[in-house]
């Protein structure tokens, strides 16, 4: 155990410099929400992740946000275990018919105000699973989506940029 | 009723195809005798699926593989699970998806069909199995779990802290993969297959490519075979080191997890730099690979292997020095070796219970057929055993990657495809979890007529139910993480 601590002291920190919020994400969030998010939440967001039909690729990259390189909690972003503690629902996958009810129940369990982020190509347009009778459709058909983070799967740094847009959002011109 | 045949009797006089599988049609009597043969342990049930009016079964024994087909009248056929329990969920799934009717199937409940699909809505409640006794209570968990993991439902019946019964309900992320694959062209098929289970995208893409190549007689350049191997080992290594950390994390040893996730991130960054995608999705394609490795890239991978070995050795040293951590892992979640044999459980679940099976060794494919490496097993069958088998495998995979890099000579990375024709091929590939089976049937127009993918998890999920019995509820996360079964790969 001492070796880990020594490494941490001697090798310097592994954490990457904070990226700027994604431009496209900022625009989308500003369009959708304007100043609201920041006024209501300051700089802290609790996030509940929901896999609504993902292949697990997005989950791997979301998990990476908690590693020392991205260390997402330094931005005030925190993954929570219950939707009752959440401000943001981070949803992956093409929504399957078998997950639809659980997704809706989780959404309704989160207190207002709340925001929905569609993560990955599948949540945006079902990706390669589009057209399957087992799939309901893109997330926006089921829940109001405030932000899309594209990618298959999105790299962790892109997810960070997207989520930062939520806390950095300002109305155009402000 | 025929006597139980051996697999070598069954395939006697037939040549195996280029994919190593002997194929034959059987009568219902032989079909049932084969189910009994699986139950008797004469050979392993590897897959079972419906295909255009036939039921098909893949069987493995030592050095021998067969795919048997049974013609059915309107999908009615004698149940395999009536004799061999590991076929139970496979038959329930095929019944839900293709309407086939296994006669004598002991469990009549649906499996992937939750009564939610358009045109098939049902309000019928799923009846969980009962457990009766004084003081028993139920704990329902999922499908949305507390962590960032895939969805599934776990129904625990417990007496105080002790789990009396765990029953799983899966199928929440069923995306209709096999339906989408039917009628797709070969390139689209590769894109879909690469997303059956994103954590094993390399292994799935490889299994699909090998099945297509076997069907069409498509040869793969030697350099491409080595690059496939390097990607597959990177995928395996990234999960092994990550899951060791995740298991320790579930016992609240966050420092080991931090170190392991850091190492995984290092690996994914190198994969991205070398192959242009962190998870190496869409990099293995029929005929070869989609992207070459530069000399610079080979150097990066060698550097990575040195760092990974340092991490492995240090993590193991710390793990060994923490009795409070081993108190949580040793003798926890024992999957009995008898069940492991019966279910032919692959991967570290099997190898931690002494089942010496790894496709790379038992049915070797290029480039593994020419590489010396050891197949490591343990016998404790517990969380600790599964963790240590993965630590052992890291050492072997590091060796394999080094050998593959040594052998990497300049050359083509992809060959042109032959003219498509009506044909079929199958492949077995060792993913990080265990063996992935893939069967591909191609129609005369070159499109996919039927693709079936069977994840290693099909034969591991049921053992998790058994392994948890008698453990405390608080140890379930450790047991579950030490199996790390796929939801998406299973739900299809």
XYZ file of C-alpha atoms in Angstrom:
666
model
C 0.000 0.000 0.000
C 2.892 2.339 0.767
C 4.088 1.896 -2.808
C 0.819 3.325 -4.094
C 1.169 6.348 -1.851
C 4.815 6.839 -2.826
C 3.902 6.590 -6.508
C 1.230 9.177 -6.029
C 3.751 11.515 -4.447
C 6.688 10.871 -6.779
C 5.078 10.349 -10.169
C 2.952 13.453 -10.038
C -0.728 13.503 -10.643
C -2.335 11.487 -13.413
C -5.310 13.785 -13.757
C -5.703 15.601 -17.058
C -6.163 19.367 -17.224
C -9.835 20.340 -17.201
C -11.140 20.657 -20.743
C -13.323 23.555 -21.846
C -16.995 22.667 -22.184
C -17.878 21.304 -25.625
C -18.919 24.081 -28.002
C -21.763 22.107 -29.550
C -22.906 20.979 -26.115
C -22.818 24.553 -24.799
C -24.941 25.716 -27.705
C -27.435 22.903 -27.254
C -27.696 23.468 -23.524
C -27.961 27.251 -23.925
C -30.718 26.747 -26.462
C -32.573 24.262 -24.303
C -32.042 25.721 -20.861
C -30.365 29.067 -20.956
C -29.322 30.308 -17.543
C -31.733 28.065 -15.683
C -29.426 25.213 -14.781
C -26.765 27.417 -13.286
C -29.217 29.464 -11.306
C -30.832 26.421 -9.809
C -27.823 24.253 -9.196
C -24.742 26.390 -8.937
C -21.800 24.245 -9.899
C -22.837 20.871 -8.605
C -24.775 18.120 -10.322
C -25.764 14.685 -9.108
C -26.051 12.226 -11.950
C -28.024 8.984 -12.130
C -26.954 6.764 -15.007
C -29.567 4.589 -16.733
C -28.704 1.896 -19.255
C -31.893 1.706 -21.302
C -30.574 -0.836 -23.803
C -26.883 -0.113 -24.281
C -24.268 -2.654 -25.444
C -22.219 -1.727 -22.338
C -19.716 0.266 -24.408
C -21.051 3.591 -23.095
C -21.052 2.239 -19.520
C -17.340 1.410 -19.766
C -16.552 4.969 -20.797
C -18.871 6.491 -18.177
C -17.130 4.389 -15.539
C -13.823 5.780 -16.769
C -14.971 9.243 -15.653
C -14.372 8.111 -12.071
C -10.762 7.076 -12.700
C -7.939 9.361 -11.531
C -7.339 10.659 -15.058
C -10.752 12.294 -15.491
C -11.632 12.484 -11.776
C -15.048 13.906 -12.492
C -15.875 14.798 -8.912
C -13.399 17.698 -9.072
C -15.949 19.479 -11.273
C -18.783 18.996 -8.796
C -20.209 16.163 -10.867
C -21.119 13.089 -8.879
C -22.749 9.781 -9.766
C -25.456 8.815 -7.298
C -27.052 5.464 -6.553
C -30.663 6.592 -6.482
C -32.733 8.693 -8.873
C -34.160 10.375 -5.763
C -30.783 12.083 -5.303
C -30.325 13.024 -8.947
C -30.415 16.285 -10.871
C -29.400 14.697 -14.150
C -30.407 11.421 -15.765
C -27.644 10.206 -18.052
C -29.239 7.693 -20.401
C -27.556 5.278 -22.817
C -28.742 2.827 -25.431
C -31.590 2.591 -27.877
C -34.544 2.398 -25.485
C -35.751 -1.200 -25.524
C -39.378 -2.148 -24.933
C -38.168 -4.266 -22.023
C -36.475 -1.249 -20.354
C -39.056 1.414 -21.195
C -41.082 1.099 -17.997
C -38.004 1.011 -15.758
C -36.656 4.096 -17.533
C -39.913 6.001 -17.032
C -40.171 4.946 -13.397
C -36.600 6.066 -12.758
C -37.280 9.390 -14.484
C -40.393 10.001 -12.418
C -38.548 9.045 -9.228
C -36.079 11.912 -9.740
C -37.191 15.199 -8.146
C -37.774 18.377 -10.184
C -35.940 20.202 -11.546
C -34.154 17.514 -13.580
C -32.368 17.256 -16.870
C -31.885 14.412 -19.288
C -28.665 13.749 -21.179
C -28.735 11.304 -24.106
C -25.315 9.667 -24.238
C -23.995 7.979 -27.371
C -25.278 7.372 -30.865
C -27.881 4.809 -29.764
C -29.650 7.202 -27.377
C -29.703 9.816 -30.155
C -30.956 7.718 -33.065
C -30.753 4.019 -32.045
C -27.507 3.552 -34.024
C -27.199 0.104 -35.623
C -30.302 -1.007 -33.713
C -32.633 1.412 -35.513
C -35.625 -0.370 -36.989
C -35.630 -3.288 -34.575
C -39.111 -4.203 -33.322
C -37.567 -4.780 -29.871
C -36.529 -1.115 -29.694
C -38.959 1.729 -28.850
C -36.894 4.457 -30.460
C -34.511 7.297 -29.665
C -34.593 8.642 -26.122
C -36.170 11.940 -27.271
C -39.304 9.990 -28.258
C -39.759 8.958 -24.636
C -38.280 11.714 -22.454
C -37.501 15.407 -22.972
C -33.765 15.463 -23.816
C -31.713 18.526 -22.840
C -28.307 17.501 -24.152
C -26.836 14.946 -26.570
C -23.277 13.654 -26.262
C -22.463 11.898 -29.555
C -20.033 9.002 -30.080
C -19.957 5.224 -30.212
C -19.113 5.230 -27.435
C -18.204 8.859 -26.628
C -14.654 9.106 -25.243
C -14.612 10.088 -21.556
C -13.131 13.510 -22.302
C -16.072 14.208 -24.622
C -18.502 13.192 -21.886
C -16.727 15.555 -19.488
C -17.018 18.394 -22.022
C -20.710 17.717 -22.477
C -21.446 17.582 -18.762
C -19.399 20.728 -18.120
C -21.658 22.495 -20.588
C -24.527 21.767 -18.228
C -22.864 23.619 -15.358
C -21.248 26.313 -17.467
C -24.297 27.085 -19.556
C -25.164 30.721 -20.057
C -27.942 32.180 -22.105
C -26.716 33.565 -25.462
C -25.386 37.081 -25.020
C -25.227 36.959 -21.225
C -34.413 -44.619 -27.967
C -30.839 -44.861 -29.140
C -28.046 -45.466 -26.720
C -26.017 -42.388 -25.829
C -23.546 -41.976 -28.680
C -20.065 -40.571 -28.299
C -19.258 -37.552 -30.405
C -16.632 -39.475 -32.379
C -19.187 -42.216 -33.174
C -21.634 -39.542 -34.227
C -19.330 -37.803 -36.665
C -17.535 -40.973 -37.800
C -16.766 -40.847 -41.496
C -17.613 -37.171 -41.847
C -15.033 -34.522 -42.516
C -15.156 -31.429 -40.400
C -15.647 -28.205 -42.352
C -12.903 -25.563 -42.638
C -14.301 -24.147 -39.398
C -13.612 -27.396 -37.531
C -17.277 -28.350 -37.168
C -18.723 -31.592 -38.513
C -22.324 -31.033 -39.559
C -25.099 -33.583 -39.696
C -28.856 -33.962 -39.593
C -30.263 -36.171 -36.867
C -33.573 -37.829 -36.025
C -35.470 -36.942 -32.837
C -34.233 -40.126 -31.113
C -30.593 -39.240 -31.686
C -31.294 -35.623 -30.698
C -32.612 -36.760 -27.328
C -29.754 -39.218 -26.909
C -27.344 -36.331 -27.479
C -29.126 -34.294 -24.800
C -28.628 -37.257 -22.467
C -24.999 -37.454 -23.551
C -24.532 -33.822 -22.490
C -26.181 -34.627 -19.156
C -23.886 -37.627 -18.713
C -20.876 -35.397 -19.310
C -19.806 -37.194 -22.493
C -19.535 -33.844 -24.286
C -20.437 -30.196 -23.699
C -23.468 -28.309 -24.949
C -21.966 -25.265 -26.646
C -25.011 -23.640 -28.277
C -28.630 -24.311 -29.193
C -30.634 -22.228 -31.648
C -33.523 -22.208 -34.090
C -32.779 -21.792 -37.784
C -35.400 -21.892 -40.549
C -37.571 -24.728 -39.300
C -34.669 -26.623 -37.753
C -33.282 -26.773 -34.259
C -29.518 -26.829 -34.129
C -27.112 -27.752 -31.398
C -23.336 -27.240 -31.207
C -21.449 -29.851 -29.188
C -17.815 -29.965 -28.068
C -15.679 -32.783 -26.815
C -11.923 -33.190 -26.686
C -10.618 -31.945 -30.028
C -13.966 -32.570 -31.705
C -16.865 -30.274 -32.568
C -20.191 -30.935 -34.231
C -23.308 -29.029 -35.207
C -26.390 -31.242 -35.383
C -29.672 -30.190 -36.965
C -33.127 -31.530 -36.276
C -36.008 -30.872 -38.669
C -39.125 -29.841 -36.802
C -42.824 -29.928 -37.602
C -43.967 -26.354 -37.050
C -41.166 -25.793 -34.560
C -42.140 -28.665 -32.264
C -39.163 -30.702 -31.036
C -38.083 -32.713 -27.992
C -36.641 -30.446 -25.286
C -32.949 -30.719 -24.512
C -33.424 -29.106 -21.112
C -35.722 -31.965 -20.136
C -32.480 -33.964 -19.820
C -29.787 -31.305 -19.564
C -30.614 -28.251 -17.412
C -28.026 -25.892 -18.969
C -30.209 -25.767 -22.111
C -33.122 -24.309 -20.135
C -32.635 -20.597 -20.765
C -31.472 -21.229 -24.348
C -34.717 -23.044 -25.118
C -36.862 -20.472 -23.316
C -35.133 -17.701 -25.313
C -35.537 -19.452 -28.672
C -39.185 -20.125 -27.888
C -39.718 -16.424 -27.122
C -37.888 -15.228 -30.233
C -38.775 -17.819 -32.860
C -41.911 -19.491 -31.563
C -40.357 -22.974 -31.469
C -41.922 -25.368 -28.987
C -39.631 -27.628 -26.963
C -41.797 -30.527 -25.794
C -41.095 -31.418 -22.187
C -39.330 -28.138 -21.317
C -39.447 -28.146 -17.521
C -39.743 -24.356 -17.131
C -42.667 -22.918 -19.065
C -42.055 -19.269 -18.127
C -40.929 -16.806 -20.805
C -37.353 -15.564 -20.654
C -36.510 -12.657 -22.992
C -40.172 -11.837 -23.648
C -41.334 -9.621 -20.780
C -44.780 -9.060 -22.242
C -43.745 -5.626 -23.537
C -43.114 -6.188 -27.251
C -45.589 -4.565 -29.658
C -48.340 -6.999 -30.579
C -47.348 -9.336 -27.750
C -48.176 -7.274 -24.670
C -49.168 -9.285 -21.670
C -50.013 -8.317 -18.131
C -49.101 -11.745 -16.819
C -46.795 -11.461 -13.832
C -43.474 -13.243 -13.951
C -43.687 -15.837 -11.199
C -40.427 -16.154 -9.339
C -39.606 -19.512 -7.816
C -40.645 -19.863 -4.236
C -38.622 -20.350 -1.104
C -40.557 -21.209 2.004
C -39.576 -21.141 5.632
C -39.842 -19.153 8.799
C -38.329 -15.676 8.726
C -37.601 -15.555 5.007
C -37.881 -12.224 3.245
C -37.367 -11.088 -0.319
C -35.110 -8.351 -1.635
C -35.835 -7.156 -5.171
C -32.942 -5.453 -6.961
C -33.003 -3.855 -10.405
C -33.327 -3.659 -13.322
C -31.803 -0.223 -12.609
C -28.890 -0.919 -10.284
C -27.129 1.422 -7.892
C -23.880 1.505 -9.857
C -23.067 2.242 -13.473
C -23.734 -1.237 -14.805
C -26.132 -2.954 -17.163
C -29.751 -3.619 -16.169
C -31.100 -6.907 -14.849
C -33.320 -8.020 -12.005
C -32.120 -10.013 -9.015
C -34.648 -11.502 -6.623
C -33.068 -12.548 -3.353
C -34.772 -14.578 -0.712
C -32.855 -14.194 2.521
C -32.957 -15.333 6.089
C -31.477 -12.420 7.985
C -28.207 -11.731 6.206
C -27.952 -15.104 4.506
C -29.147 -15.601 0.944
C -31.335 -18.680 0.624
C -32.122 -18.257 -3.040
C -31.137 -15.868 -5.789
C -33.119 -15.828 -8.985
C -32.155 -13.721 -11.990
C -34.456 -12.170 -14.547
C -32.631 -10.964 -17.647
C -33.643 -9.718 -21.074
C -34.069 -6.000 -20.275
C -31.596 -4.916 -22.938
C -32.937 -7.255 -25.622
C -32.465 -5.266 -28.821
C -33.537 -7.833 -31.413
C -29.970 -8.379 -32.609
C -30.574 -11.667 -34.412
C -33.650 -10.237 -36.127
C -31.617 -7.266 -37.358
C -28.856 -9.529 -38.638
C -31.212 -11.611 -40.789
C -31.155 -10.017 -44.232
C -28.292 -7.621 -43.477
C -25.255 -7.551 -45.750
C -21.925 -8.810 -44.460
C -20.497 -5.357 -43.659
C -23.588 -4.248 -41.741
C -23.523 -7.578 -39.941
C -20.013 -6.793 -38.686
C -21.164 -3.413 -37.338
C -24.094 -4.982 -35.466
C -22.097 -7.923 -34.109
C -19.461 -5.482 -32.804
C -22.197 -4.019 -30.611
C -23.725 -7.206 -29.195
C -21.551 -6.711 -26.122
C -19.446 -3.565 -26.319
C -17.004 -4.803 -23.691
C -16.123 -7.755 -25.953
C -16.402 -5.970 -29.268
C -13.055 -7.320 -30.489
C -13.904 -10.920 -29.602
C -17.351 -10.732 -31.209
C -16.030 -9.086 -34.367
C -13.371 -11.781 -34.558
C -15.826 -14.635 -34.076
C -18.094 -13.187 -36.773
C -15.194 -12.603 -39.167
C -13.930 -16.165 -38.706
C -17.395 -17.631 -39.274
C -17.892 -15.576 -42.456
C -14.402 -16.427 -43.665
C -14.977 -20.150 -43.059
C -18.283 -19.959 -44.943
C -16.824 -18.251 -47.996
C -13.319 -19.745 -48.012
C -11.857 -16.287 -47.383
C -8.195 -16.312 -46.377
C -6.714 -13.847 -43.923
C -3.175 -12.437 -44.328
C -0.786 -13.520 -41.529
C -0.196 -9.932 -40.421
C -3.949 -9.428 -39.995
C -4.219 -12.575 -37.859
C -1.481 -11.251 -35.561
C -3.077 -7.804 -35.323
C -6.379 -9.459 -34.413
C -4.609 -11.356 -31.674
C -2.937 -8.219 -30.330
C -6.266 -6.383 -30.176
C -8.011 -9.326 -28.531
C -5.290 -9.594 -25.867
C -5.426 -5.843 -25.204
C -9.178 -6.168 -24.712
C -8.719 -9.140 -22.362
C -5.962 -7.433 -20.367
C -7.913 -4.200 -19.989
C -10.851 -6.059 -18.447
C -8.769 -8.364 -16.279
C -6.891 -5.547 -14.568
C -10.014 -3.401 -14.332
C -12.157 -6.126 -12.778
C -9.507 -7.029 -10.215
C -9.763 -3.408 -9.095
C -13.553 -3.476 -9.195
C -13.717 -6.597 -6.991
C -11.447 -4.927 -4.427
C -13.581 -1.799 -4.690
C -16.624 -3.822 -3.661
C -14.689 -4.734 -0.524
C -13.999 -0.998 -0.010
C -10.329 -1.118 -0.972
C -10.452 1.961 -3.135
C -6.715 2.384 -3.533
C -6.332 -0.865 -5.499
C -9.262 0.126 -7.686
C -7.771 3.557 -8.366
C -4.511 1.955 -9.437
C -6.281 -0.582 -11.658
C -8.561 1.961 -13.336
C -5.524 4.113 -14.006
C -3.869 1.150 -15.707
C -6.977 0.425 -17.753
C -7.070 4.061 -18.880
C -3.428 3.786 -19.943
C -4.338 0.712 -22.022
C -7.325 2.335 -23.703
C -5.276 5.401 -24.569
C -2.653 3.155 -26.205
C -5.379 1.237 -28.062
C -6.742 4.550 -29.300
C -3.312 5.744 -30.417
C -2.509 2.438 -32.160
C -5.859 1.430 -33.641
C -7.906 4.633 -33.630
C -10.580 3.562 -31.131
C -10.350 3.094 -27.381
C -12.394 -0.118 -27.388
C -11.135 -1.117 -30.869
C -14.656 -1.295 -32.262
C -15.044 -2.098 -35.972
C -11.292 -2.845 -36.262
C -11.659 -6.553 -37.067
C -13.551 -7.066 -40.312
C -14.124 -10.144 -42.499
C -10.954 -10.677 -44.528
C -8.569 -9.049 -42.065
C -8.384 -5.862 -40.046
C -9.429 -2.305 -40.900
C -6.361 -0.533 -39.559
C -2.633 -1.268 -39.564
C -0.217 -0.927 -36.659
C 2.740 1.404 -37.186
C 6.269 0.589 -35.968
C 5.765 3.406 -33.508
C 2.536 1.721 -32.360
C 4.329 -1.589 -31.716
C 6.780 0.301 -29.478
C 3.906 1.889 -27.583
C 2.355 -1.508 -26.920
C 5.654 -2.906 -25.641
C 5.977 0.046 -23.278
C 2.424 -0.507 -22.104
C 3.136 -4.173 -21.382
C 6.014 -3.194 -19.073
C 3.789 -0.784 -17.153
C 0.968 -3.321 -16.938
C 3.277 -5.969 -15.490
C 4.486 -3.490 -12.863
C 0.898 -2.732 -11.922
C -0.082 -6.390 -11.818
C 2.833 -7.357 -9.591
C 2.247 -4.460 -7.218
C -1.522 -4.960 -7.032
C -1.020 -8.652 -6.305
C 1.519 -7.846 -3.583
C -0.905 -5.434 -1.939
C -3.810 -7.880 -2.331
C -1.744 -10.626 -0.689
C -0.827 -8.336 2.191
C -4.414 -7.505 3.170
C -6.082 -10.214 5.255
C -9.152 -8.011 5.689
C -9.629 -7.983 1.921
C -9.061 -11.720 1.546
C -11.527 -12.268 4.356
C -14.126 -11.034 1.865
C -12.909 -13.023 -1.153
C -11.624 -16.379 0.128
C -14.380 -19.046 0.350
C -16.917 -16.467 -0.885
C -19.211 -17.349 -3.785
C -18.110 -20.897 -4.491
C -19.352 -22.231 -7.835
C -19.206 -25.976 -7.346
C -16.892 -27.765 -9.794
C -19.690 -30.245 -10.582
C -21.992 -27.455 -11.730
C -19.156 -25.820 -13.631
C -18.578 -29.067 -15.526
C -22.298 -29.624 -16.142
C -22.772 -26.114 -17.532
C -19.438 -26.232 -19.379
C -18.794 -22.771 -17.955
C -15.969 -21.096 -19.821
C -13.535 -18.349 -18.960
C -12.243 -17.645 -15.472
C -15.472 -18.994 -13.935
C -14.565 -22.414 -15.330
C -10.812 -22.183 -14.878
C -11.118 -21.113 -11.225
C -12.995 -24.396 -10.673
C -10.381 -26.541 -12.388
C -12.113 -26.713 -15.783
C -9.186 -26.506 -18.125
C -10.871 -24.980 -21.152
C -9.775 -22.035 -23.230
C -10.624 -21.880 -26.928
C -7.142 -20.550 -27.634
C -5.802 -23.886 -26.331
C -8.592 -26.403 -26.910
C -9.627 -25.351 -30.417
C -6.719 -23.073 -31.360
C -7.067 -20.577 -34.176
C -4.508 -18.362 -35.868
C -2.347 -16.877 -34.474
C -2.664 -18.813 -31.172
C -2.057 -22.160 -32.876
C 1.623 -21.288 -33.198
C 2.239 -19.569 -29.892
C 3.482 -21.232 -26.708
C 1.577 -20.161 -23.597
C 0.181 -21.821 -20.505
C -3.420 -22.387 -19.551
C -3.702 -21.613 -15.853
C -6.374 -23.098 -13.625
C -7.171 -22.975 -9.924
C -9.437 -25.151 -7.847
C -10.903 -22.984 -5.090
C -13.879 -21.872 -7.257
C -14.386 -18.775 -5.085
C -14.087 -15.018 -5.630
C -10.407 -15.225 -4.713
C -9.842 -18.037 -7.242
C -11.514 -16.151 -10.056
C -9.480 -13.042 -9.232
C -6.210 -14.965 -9.117
C -6.916 -16.840 -12.370
C -7.289 -13.474 -14.026
C -4.005 -12.325 -12.502
C -2.390 -15.505 -13.879
C -3.895 -14.859 -17.285
C -2.477 -11.348 -17.383
C 1.000 -12.881 -17.223
C 0.215 -15.250 -20.106
C -1.431 -12.557 -22.218
C 1.574 -10.280 -21.759
C 3.742 -13.126 -23.031
C 1.399 -13.694 -25.983
C 1.385 -10.022 -26.976
C 5.194 -9.965 -26.901
C 5.379 -13.064 -29.132
C 2.847 -11.639 -31.558
C 4.729 -8.351 -31.836
C 7.958 -10.318 -32.478
C 6.323 -12.166 -35.355
C 4.707 -9.157 -36.954
C 6.188 -8.974 -40.487
C 5.226 -6.418 -43.116
C 2.361 -7.468 -45.334
C -1.260 -7.022 -46.263
C -3.810 -6.474 -43.531
C -6.890 -7.442 -45.516
C -7.728 -9.644 -48.482
C -10.534 -9.163 -50.971
C -13.642 -11.217 -50.418
C -14.581 -14.122 -52.647
C -17.906 -13.967 -54.475
C -20.587 -14.594 -51.879
C -22.545 -17.817 -52.144
C -24.994 -19.837 -50.123
C -22.843 -21.252 -47.336
C -22.347 -21.453 -43.603
C -19.588 -21.241 -41.058
C -19.156 -21.175 -37.316
C -16.452 -20.048 -34.925
C -15.528 -20.214 -31.291
C -13.407 -17.363 -29.926
C -12.049 -16.825 -26.434
C -13.340 -13.466 -25.169
C -12.207 -12.164 -21.776
C -15.267 -13.815 -20.162
C -14.926 -17.105 -21.994
C -15.963 -18.706 -25.263
C -18.159 -16.803 -27.714
C -19.872 -19.037 -30.269
C -20.937 -17.594 -33.596
C -22.799 -19.337 -36.393
C -23.329 -17.557 -39.712
C -25.476 -18.786 -42.601
C -25.179 -16.794 -45.815
C -27.868 -16.796 -48.526
C -27.175 -17.134 -52.263
C -27.450 -13.352 -52.707
C -24.594 -12.835 -50.247
C -26.781 -11.509 -47.447
C -26.925 -12.992 -43.986
C -29.723 -15.532 -43.695
C -29.189 -16.405 -40.020
C -26.606 -15.402 -37.464
C -26.577 -16.821 -33.967
C -24.281 -15.543 -31.227
C -23.954 -17.277 -27.862
C -22.107 -15.395 -25.132
C -20.101 -17.243 -22.478
C -22.487 -15.713 -19.933
C -25.347 -18.050 -20.885
C -23.559 -20.808 -18.976
C -22.203 -18.562 -16.210
C -25.270 -16.602 -15.095
C -27.023 -19.722 -13.738
C -23.903 -20.623 -11.739
C -23.934 -17.192 -10.097
C -27.350 -18.081 -8.659
C -25.829 -21.214 -7.174
C -22.599 -19.529 -6.019
C -24.453 -16.893 -4.004
C -26.524 -19.360 -2.024
C -25.487 -19.386 1.627
C -23.463 -16.180 1.324
C -24.429 -12.938 3.016
C -26.296 -10.330 0.997
C -23.404 -7.890 1.431
C -21.093 -10.266 -0.441
C -23.304 -10.418 -3.513
C -21.518 -7.498 -5.226
C -18.211 -9.332 -4.823
C -19.666 -12.572 -6.198
C -21.340 -10.757 -9.066
C -18.266 -8.748 -9.981
C -16.071 -11.840 -9.838
C -18.332 -13.412 -12.519
C -18.882 -10.152 -14.417
C -21.400 -11.745 -16.768
C -22.681 -9.865 -19.778
C -26.257 -8.597 -19.901
C -26.276 -7.217 -23.432
C -24.385 -10.227 -24.819
C -26.924 -12.509 -23.188
C -30.084 -10.492 -23.911
C -29.228 -10.117 -27.617
